[in-house]
mmCIF file of C-alpha atoms and ligand atoms in Angstrom:
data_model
loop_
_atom_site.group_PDB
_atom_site.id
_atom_site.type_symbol
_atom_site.label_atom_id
_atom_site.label_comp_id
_atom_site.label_asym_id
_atom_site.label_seq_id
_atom_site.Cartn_x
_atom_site.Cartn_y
_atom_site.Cartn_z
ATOM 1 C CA UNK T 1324 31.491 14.460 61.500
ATOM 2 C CA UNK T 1325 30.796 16.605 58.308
ATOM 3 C CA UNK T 1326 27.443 18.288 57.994
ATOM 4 C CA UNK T 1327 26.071 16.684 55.150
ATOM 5 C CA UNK T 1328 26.379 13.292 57.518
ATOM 6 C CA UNK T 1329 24.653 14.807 60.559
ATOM 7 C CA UNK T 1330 22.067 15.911 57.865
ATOM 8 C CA UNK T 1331 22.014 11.841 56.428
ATOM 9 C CA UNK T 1332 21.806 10.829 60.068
ATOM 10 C CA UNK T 1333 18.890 12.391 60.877
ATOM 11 C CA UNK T 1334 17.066 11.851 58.005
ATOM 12 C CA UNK T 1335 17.801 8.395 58.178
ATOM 13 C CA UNK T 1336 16.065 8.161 61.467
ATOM 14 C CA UNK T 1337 12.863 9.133 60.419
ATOM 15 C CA UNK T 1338 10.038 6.867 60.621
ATOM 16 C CA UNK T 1339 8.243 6.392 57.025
ATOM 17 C CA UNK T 1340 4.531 5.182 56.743
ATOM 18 C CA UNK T 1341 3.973 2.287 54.443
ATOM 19 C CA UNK T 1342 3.658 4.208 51.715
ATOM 20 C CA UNK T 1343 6.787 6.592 52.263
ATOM 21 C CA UNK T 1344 9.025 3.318 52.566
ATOM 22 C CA UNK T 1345 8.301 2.301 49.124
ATOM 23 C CA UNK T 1346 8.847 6.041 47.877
ATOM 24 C CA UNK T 1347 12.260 6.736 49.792
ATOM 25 C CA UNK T 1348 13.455 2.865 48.875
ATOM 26 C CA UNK T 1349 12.568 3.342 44.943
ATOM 27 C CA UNK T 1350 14.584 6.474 45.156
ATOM 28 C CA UNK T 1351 17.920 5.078 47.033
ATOM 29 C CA UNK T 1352 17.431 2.315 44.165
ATOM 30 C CA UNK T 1353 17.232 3.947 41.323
ATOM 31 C CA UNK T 1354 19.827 6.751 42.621
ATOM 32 C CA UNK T 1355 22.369 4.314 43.945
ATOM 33 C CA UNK T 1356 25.316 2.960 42.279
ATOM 34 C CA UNK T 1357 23.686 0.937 39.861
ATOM 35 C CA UNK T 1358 20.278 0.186 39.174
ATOM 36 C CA UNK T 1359 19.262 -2.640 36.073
ATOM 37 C CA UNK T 1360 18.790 -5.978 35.840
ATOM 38 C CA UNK T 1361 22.436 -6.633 35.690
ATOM 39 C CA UNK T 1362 23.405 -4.889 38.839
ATOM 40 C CA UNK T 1363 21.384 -3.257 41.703
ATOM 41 C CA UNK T 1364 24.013 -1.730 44.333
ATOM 42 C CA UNK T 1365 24.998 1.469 46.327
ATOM 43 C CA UNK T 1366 28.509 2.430 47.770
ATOM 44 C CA UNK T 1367 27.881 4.884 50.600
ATOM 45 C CA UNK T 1368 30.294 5.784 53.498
ATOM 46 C CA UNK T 1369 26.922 6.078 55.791
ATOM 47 C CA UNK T 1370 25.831 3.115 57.821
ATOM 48 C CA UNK T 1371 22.834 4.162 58.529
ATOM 49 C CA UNK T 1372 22.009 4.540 54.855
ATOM 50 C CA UNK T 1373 23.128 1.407 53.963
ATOM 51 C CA UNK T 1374 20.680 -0.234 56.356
ATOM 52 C CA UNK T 1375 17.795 1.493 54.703
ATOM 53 C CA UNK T 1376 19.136 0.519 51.217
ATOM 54 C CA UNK T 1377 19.029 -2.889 53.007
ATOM 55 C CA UNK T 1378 15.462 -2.364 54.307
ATOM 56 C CA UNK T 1379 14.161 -1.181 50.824
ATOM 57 C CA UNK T 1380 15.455 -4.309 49.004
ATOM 58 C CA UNK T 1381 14.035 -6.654 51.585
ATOM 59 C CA UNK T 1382 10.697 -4.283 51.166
ATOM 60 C CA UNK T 1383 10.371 -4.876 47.681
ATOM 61 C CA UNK T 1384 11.806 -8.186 47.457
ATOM 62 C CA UNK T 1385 11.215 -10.153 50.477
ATOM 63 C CA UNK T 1386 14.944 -10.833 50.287
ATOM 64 C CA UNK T 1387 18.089 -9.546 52.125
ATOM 65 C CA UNK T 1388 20.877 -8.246 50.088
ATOM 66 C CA UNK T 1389 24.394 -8.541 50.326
ATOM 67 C CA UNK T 1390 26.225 -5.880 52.733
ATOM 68 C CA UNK T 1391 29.896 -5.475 53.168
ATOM 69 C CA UNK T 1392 31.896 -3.061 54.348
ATOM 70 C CA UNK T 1393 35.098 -2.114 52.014
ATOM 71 C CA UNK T 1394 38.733 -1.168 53.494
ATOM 72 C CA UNK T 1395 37.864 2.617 52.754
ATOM 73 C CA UNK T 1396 35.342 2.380 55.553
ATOM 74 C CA UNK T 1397 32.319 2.068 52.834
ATOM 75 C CA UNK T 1398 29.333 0.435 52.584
ATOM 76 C CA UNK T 1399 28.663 -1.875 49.677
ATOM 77 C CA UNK T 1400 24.791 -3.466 49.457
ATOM 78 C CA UNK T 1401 24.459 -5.116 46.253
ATOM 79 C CA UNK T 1402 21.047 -7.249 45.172
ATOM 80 C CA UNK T 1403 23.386 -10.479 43.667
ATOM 81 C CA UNK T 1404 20.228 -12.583 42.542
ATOM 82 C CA UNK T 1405 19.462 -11.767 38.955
ATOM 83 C CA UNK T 1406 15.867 -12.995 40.014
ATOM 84 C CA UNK T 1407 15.581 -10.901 42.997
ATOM 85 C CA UNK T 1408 16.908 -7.780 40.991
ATOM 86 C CA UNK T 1409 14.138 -8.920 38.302
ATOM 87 C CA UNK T 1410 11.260 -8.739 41.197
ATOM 88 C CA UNK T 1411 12.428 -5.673 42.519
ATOM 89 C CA UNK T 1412 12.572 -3.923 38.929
ATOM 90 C CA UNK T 1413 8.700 -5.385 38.268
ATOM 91 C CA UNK T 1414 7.417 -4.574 41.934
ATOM 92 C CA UNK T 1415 8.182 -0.840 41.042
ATOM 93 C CA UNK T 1416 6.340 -1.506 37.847
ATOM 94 C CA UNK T 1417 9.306 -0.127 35.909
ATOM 95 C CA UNK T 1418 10.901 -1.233 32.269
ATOM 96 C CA UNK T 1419 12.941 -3.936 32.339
ATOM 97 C CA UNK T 1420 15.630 -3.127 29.764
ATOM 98 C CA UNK T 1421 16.322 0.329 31.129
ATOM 99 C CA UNK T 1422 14.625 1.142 34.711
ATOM 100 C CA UNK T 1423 16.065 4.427 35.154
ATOM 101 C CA UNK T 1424 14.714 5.771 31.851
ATOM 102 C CA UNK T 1425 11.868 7.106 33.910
ATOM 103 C CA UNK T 1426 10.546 7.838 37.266
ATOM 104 C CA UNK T 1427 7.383 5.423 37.894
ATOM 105 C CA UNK T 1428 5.411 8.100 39.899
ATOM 106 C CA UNK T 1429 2.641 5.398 40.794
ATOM 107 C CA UNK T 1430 5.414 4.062 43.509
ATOM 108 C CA UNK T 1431 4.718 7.862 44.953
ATOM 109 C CA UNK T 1432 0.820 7.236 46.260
ATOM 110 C CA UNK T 1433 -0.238 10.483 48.502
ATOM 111 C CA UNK T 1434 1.365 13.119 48.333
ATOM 112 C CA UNK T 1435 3.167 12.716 51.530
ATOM 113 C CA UNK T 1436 5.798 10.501 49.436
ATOM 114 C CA UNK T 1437 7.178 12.936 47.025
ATOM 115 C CA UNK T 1438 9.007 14.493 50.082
ATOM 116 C CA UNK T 1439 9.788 10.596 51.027
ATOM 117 C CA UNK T 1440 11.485 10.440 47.600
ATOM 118 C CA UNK T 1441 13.545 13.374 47.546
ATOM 119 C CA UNK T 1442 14.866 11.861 50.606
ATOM 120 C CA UNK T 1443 16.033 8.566 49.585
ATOM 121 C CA UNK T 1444 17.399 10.384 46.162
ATOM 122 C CA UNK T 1445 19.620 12.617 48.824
ATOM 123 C CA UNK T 1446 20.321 9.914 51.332
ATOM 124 C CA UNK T 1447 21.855 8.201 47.691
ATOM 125 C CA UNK T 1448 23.400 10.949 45.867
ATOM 126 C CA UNK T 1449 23.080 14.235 47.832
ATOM 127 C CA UNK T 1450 25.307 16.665 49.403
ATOM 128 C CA UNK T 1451 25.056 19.556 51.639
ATOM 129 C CA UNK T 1452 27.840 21.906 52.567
ATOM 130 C CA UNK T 1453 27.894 23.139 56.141
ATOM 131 C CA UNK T 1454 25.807 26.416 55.940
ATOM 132 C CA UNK T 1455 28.337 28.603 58.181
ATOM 133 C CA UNK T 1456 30.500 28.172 55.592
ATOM 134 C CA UNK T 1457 28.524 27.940 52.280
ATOM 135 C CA UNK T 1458 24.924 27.292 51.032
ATOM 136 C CA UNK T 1459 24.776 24.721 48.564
ATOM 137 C CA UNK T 1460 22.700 21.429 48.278
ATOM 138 C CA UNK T 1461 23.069 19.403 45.138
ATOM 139 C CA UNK T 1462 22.539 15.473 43.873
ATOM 140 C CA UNK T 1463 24.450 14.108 41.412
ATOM 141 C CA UNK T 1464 22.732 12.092 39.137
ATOM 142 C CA UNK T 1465 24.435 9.599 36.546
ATOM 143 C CA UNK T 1466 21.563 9.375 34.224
ATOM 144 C CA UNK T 1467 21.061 11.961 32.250
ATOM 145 C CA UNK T 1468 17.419 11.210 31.132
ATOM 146 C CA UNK T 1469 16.751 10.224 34.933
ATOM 147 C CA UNK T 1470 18.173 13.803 35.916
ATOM 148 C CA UNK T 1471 15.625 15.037 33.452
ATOM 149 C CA UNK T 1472 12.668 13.801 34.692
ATOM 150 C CA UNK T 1473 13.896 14.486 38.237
ATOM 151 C CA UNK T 1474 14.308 18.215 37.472
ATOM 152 C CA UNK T 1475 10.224 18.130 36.926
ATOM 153 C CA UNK T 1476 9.923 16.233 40.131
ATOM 154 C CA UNK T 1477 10.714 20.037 41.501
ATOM 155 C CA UNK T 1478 7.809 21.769 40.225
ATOM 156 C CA UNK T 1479 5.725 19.678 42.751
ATOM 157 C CA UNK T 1480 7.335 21.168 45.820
ATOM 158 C CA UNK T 1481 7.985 24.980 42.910
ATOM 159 C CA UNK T 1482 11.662 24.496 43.715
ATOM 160 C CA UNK T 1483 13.530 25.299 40.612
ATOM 161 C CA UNK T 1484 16.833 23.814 41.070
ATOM 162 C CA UNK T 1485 20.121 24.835 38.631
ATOM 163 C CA UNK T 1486 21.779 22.090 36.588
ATOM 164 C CA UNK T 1487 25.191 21.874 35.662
ATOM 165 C CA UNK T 1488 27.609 18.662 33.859
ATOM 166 C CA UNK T 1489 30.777 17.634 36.145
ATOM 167 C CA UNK T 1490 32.493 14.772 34.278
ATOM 168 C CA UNK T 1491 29.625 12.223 33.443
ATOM 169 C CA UNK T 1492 27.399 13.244 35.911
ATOM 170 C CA UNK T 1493 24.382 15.440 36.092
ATOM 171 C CA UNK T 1494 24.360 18.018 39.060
ATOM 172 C CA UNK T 1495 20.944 19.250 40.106
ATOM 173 C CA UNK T 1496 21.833 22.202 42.953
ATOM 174 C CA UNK T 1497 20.313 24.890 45.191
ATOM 175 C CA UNK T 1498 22.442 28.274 45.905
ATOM 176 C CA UNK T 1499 19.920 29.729 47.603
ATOM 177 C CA UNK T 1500 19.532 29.486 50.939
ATOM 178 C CA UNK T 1501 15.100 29.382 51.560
ATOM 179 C CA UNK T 1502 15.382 26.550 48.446
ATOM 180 C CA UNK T 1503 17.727 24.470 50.466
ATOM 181 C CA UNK T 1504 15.908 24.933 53.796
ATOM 182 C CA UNK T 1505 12.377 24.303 51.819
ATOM 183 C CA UNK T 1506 13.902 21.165 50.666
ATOM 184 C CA UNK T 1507 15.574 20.300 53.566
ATOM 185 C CA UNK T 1508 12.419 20.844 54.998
ATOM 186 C CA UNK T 1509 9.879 18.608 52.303
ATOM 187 C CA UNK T 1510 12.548 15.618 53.178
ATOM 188 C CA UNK T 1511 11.849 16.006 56.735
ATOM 189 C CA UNK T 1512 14.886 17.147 58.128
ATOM 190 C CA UNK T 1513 13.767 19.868 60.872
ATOM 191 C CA UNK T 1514 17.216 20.112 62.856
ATOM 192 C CA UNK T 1515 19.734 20.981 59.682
ATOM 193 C CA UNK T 1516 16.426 23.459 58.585
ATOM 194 C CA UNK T 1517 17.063 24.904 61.945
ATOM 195 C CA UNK T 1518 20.596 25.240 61.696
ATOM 196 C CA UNK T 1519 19.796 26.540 57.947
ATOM 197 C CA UNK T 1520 17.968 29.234 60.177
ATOM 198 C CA UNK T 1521 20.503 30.167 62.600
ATOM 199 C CA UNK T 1522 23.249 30.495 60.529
ATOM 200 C CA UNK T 1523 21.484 32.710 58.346
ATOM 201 C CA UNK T 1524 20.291 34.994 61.516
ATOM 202 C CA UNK T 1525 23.888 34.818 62.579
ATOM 203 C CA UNK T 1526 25.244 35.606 58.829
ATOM 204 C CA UNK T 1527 22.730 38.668 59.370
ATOM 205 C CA UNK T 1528 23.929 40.165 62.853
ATOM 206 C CA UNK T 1529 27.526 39.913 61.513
ATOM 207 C CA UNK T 1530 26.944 41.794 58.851
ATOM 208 C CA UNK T 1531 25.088 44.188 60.486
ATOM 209 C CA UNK T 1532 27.497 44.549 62.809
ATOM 210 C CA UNK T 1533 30.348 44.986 60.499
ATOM 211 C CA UNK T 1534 27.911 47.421 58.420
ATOM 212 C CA UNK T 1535 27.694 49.535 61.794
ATOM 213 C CA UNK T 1536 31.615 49.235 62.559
ATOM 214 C CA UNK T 1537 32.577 50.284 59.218
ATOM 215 C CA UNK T 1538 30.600 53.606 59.358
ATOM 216 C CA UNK T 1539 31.726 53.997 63.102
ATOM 217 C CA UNK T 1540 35.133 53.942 62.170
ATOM 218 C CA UNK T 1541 34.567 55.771 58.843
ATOM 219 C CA UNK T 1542 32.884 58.538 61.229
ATOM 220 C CA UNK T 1543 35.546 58.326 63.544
ATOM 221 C CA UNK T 1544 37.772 58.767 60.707
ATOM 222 C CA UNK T 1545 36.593 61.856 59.282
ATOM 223 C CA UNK T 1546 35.858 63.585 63.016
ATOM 224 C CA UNK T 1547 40.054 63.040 63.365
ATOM 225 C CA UNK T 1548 40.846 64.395 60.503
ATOM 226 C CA UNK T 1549 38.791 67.113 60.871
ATOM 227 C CA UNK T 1550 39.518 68.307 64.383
ATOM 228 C CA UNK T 1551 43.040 68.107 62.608
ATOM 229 C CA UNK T 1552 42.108 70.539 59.920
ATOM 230 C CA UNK T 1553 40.979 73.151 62.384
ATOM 231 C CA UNK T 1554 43.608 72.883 65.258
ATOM 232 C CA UNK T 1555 46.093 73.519 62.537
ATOM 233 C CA UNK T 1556 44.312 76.802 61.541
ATOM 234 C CA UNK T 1557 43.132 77.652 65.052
ATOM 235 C CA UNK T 1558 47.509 77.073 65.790
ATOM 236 C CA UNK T 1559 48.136 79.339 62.545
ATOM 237 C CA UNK T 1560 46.071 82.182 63.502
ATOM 238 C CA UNK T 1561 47.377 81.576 67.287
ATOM 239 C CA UNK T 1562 50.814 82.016 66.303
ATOM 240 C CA UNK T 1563 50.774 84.616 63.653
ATOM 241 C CA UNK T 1564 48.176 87.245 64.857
ATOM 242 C CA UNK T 1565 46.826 85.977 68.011
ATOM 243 C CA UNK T 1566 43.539 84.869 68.586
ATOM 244 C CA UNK T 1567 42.322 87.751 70.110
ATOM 245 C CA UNK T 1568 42.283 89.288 66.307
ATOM 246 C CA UNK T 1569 39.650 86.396 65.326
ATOM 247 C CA UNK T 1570 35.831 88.126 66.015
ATOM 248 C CA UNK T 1571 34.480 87.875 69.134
ATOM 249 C CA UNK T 1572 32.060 85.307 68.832
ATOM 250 C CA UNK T 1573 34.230 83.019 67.211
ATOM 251 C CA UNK T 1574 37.181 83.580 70.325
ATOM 252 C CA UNK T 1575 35.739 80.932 72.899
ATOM 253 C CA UNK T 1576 35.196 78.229 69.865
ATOM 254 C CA UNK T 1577 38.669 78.642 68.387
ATOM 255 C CA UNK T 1578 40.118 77.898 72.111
ATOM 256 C CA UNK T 1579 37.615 75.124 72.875
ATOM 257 C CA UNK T 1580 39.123 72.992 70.080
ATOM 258 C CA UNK T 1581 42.895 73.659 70.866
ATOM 259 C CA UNK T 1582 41.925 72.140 74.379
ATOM 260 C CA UNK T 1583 39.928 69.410 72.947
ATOM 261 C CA UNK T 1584 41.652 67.787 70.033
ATOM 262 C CA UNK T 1585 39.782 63.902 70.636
ATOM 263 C CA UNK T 1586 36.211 65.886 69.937
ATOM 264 C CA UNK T 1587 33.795 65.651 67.187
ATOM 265 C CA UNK T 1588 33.017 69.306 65.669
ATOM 266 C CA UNK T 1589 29.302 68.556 67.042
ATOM 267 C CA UNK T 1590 30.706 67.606 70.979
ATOM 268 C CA UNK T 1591 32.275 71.099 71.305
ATOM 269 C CA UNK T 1592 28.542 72.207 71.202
ATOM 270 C CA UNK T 1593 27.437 71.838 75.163
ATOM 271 C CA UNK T 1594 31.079 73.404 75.830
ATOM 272 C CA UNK T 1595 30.329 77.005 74.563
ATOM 273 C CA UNK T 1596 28.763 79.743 76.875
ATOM 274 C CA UNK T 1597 26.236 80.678 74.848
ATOM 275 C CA UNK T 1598 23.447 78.480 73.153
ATOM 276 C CA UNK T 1599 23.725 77.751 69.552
ATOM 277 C CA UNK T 1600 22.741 75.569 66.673
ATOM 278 C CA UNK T 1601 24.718 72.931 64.875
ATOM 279 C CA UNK T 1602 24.828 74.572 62.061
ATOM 280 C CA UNK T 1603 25.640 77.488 63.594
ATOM 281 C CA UNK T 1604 28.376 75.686 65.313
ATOM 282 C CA UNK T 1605 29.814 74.065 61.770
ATOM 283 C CA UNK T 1606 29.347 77.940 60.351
ATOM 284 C CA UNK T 1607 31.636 79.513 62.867
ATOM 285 C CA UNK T 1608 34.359 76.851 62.427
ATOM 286 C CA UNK T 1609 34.030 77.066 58.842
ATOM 287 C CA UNK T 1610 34.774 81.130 59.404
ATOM 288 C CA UNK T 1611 37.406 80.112 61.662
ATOM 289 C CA UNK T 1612 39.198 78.248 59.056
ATOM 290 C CA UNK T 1613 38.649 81.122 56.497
ATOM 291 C CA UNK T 1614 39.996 83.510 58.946
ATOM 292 C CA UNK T 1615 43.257 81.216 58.523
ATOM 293 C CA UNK T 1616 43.071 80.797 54.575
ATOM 294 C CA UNK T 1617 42.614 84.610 54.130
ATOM 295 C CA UNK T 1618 45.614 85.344 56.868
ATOM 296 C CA UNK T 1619 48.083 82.693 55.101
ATOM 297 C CA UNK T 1620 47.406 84.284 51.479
ATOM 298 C CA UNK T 1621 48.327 87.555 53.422
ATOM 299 C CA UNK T 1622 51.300 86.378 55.125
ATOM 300 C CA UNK T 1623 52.735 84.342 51.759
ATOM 301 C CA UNK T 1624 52.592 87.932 49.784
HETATM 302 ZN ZN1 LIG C 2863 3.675 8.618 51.755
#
């Protein structure tokens, strides 16, 4: 099952109050397939939300509509009375002509319905993509004006979705991930807000993780190359004039790294004899490696 359905299935499982059921059922209405006097239907591969289209027309109606299921494992409900479409129109107070020309905000009484009609207007035209993968929310709405006045619907819950045009239809979309889980959240969905939550705290410890390998292995990396650097002037020196010729102090370090090619500069430290500083330490290899430069120049001329 795809995420977005899990999503529908829960949300279609919550219990409304009386005054939530009108606002969710006046939003899978007018967000359905087709909403005027000449044809009030949804297509919807989800069961569950064709029941609750079901449920909404019989709610505003007092009628059943007609449900079928097509050979593409849809859902069809269709209202095929022109009267009962007429009742339903007038019970939600809207215009006859053109009902989807506005949104009738007297159908949304308390305020507990706004977040009752953003989730009928997902349950009819929404989307979410699995957030492991992506995060991205979006409805698709057919009418233009009605995208319109849903875009102010927003500033209720301060969500300020994006808009964009794909084919004929108006896309109204979150990228971000708190705007999807806040309106995941107003439409009462608190499992896929959860799982919002977790993949984003999972998203996080990978990248941490992959923050901390990549300057491990960057480390790593440079300690190699640089034990390389000074075995092969420690070897020059070795070979050429001994190391005996390299000062004193500078004797025990030059034979600590010959035996210990796999250690950092900074490991050799608790090796030598005597106590000394890091920078100390980094100072005498850097001397070490002059000691080299100096006695190649000499040996080349
Ligand atoms: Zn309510």
């Amino acid at each position: 099952m795809s995420f977005a359905k899990d999503v529908k299935t829960e949300l279609t499982q919550i219990q409304s109050s009386d005054c939530c059921a009108v606002a969710c059922g006046y939003a899978l209405l007018l967000f359905g397939r087709a909403f005027s006097a000449n044809e009030i239907s949804i297509l919807t591969e989800h069961g569950g939300v064709a029941s609750l289209y079901c449920d909404a027309v019989a709610l505003l109606s007092g009628r059943v509509a007609d449900l079928q299921e097509t050979p593409g494992g849809y859902y069809q409900v269709t209202v095929r009375d022109e009267d009962q479409r007429l009742q339903i129109i007038n019970k939600l107070g809207l215009d006859l002509r053109n009902p989807r020309s506005a949104i009738n905000l007297s159908n949304l009484q308390n305020e507990c319905c706004f977040g009752a009609f953003l989730r009928g207007a997902f349950l009819a035209c929404g989307t979410v993509t699995d957030p492991t993968k992506d995060y991205h929310l979006e409805f698709s709405v057919s009418s233009k004006p009605l995208c319109d006045q849903f875009l102010k619907l927003f500033d209720e819950f301060d969500l300020r979705p994006r808009l964009t045009q794909r084919n004929m239809t108006s896309v109204v979309y979150f990228k971000n991930s708190e705007e999807i889980e806040d309106t995941l959240g107003h439409m009462g969905s608190s499992e896929a807000f959860m799982e919002f939550i977790g993949a984003k705290v999972i998203k996080d410890i990978r990248n941490q993780v992959n923050r901390k390998c990549n300057f491990e292995n960057a480390n790593a990396k440079r300690a190699v190359q640089s034990s390389a650097t000074q075995r092969d002037a420690i070897v020059f020196i070795r070979d050429t004039v001994g190391l005996d010729s390299l000062p004193q102090e500078l004797q025990e370090l030059a034979q600590l790294r010959l035996e210990n090619p796999e250690l950092s500069t900074t490991a050799l430290l608790p090796l030598l004899s005597e106590s000394i500083t890091k920078s100390g330490l980094h100072h005498r290899m850097k001397r070490i490696e002059q000691f080299a430069n100096a006695l190649k120049k000499r040996t080349e001329t």
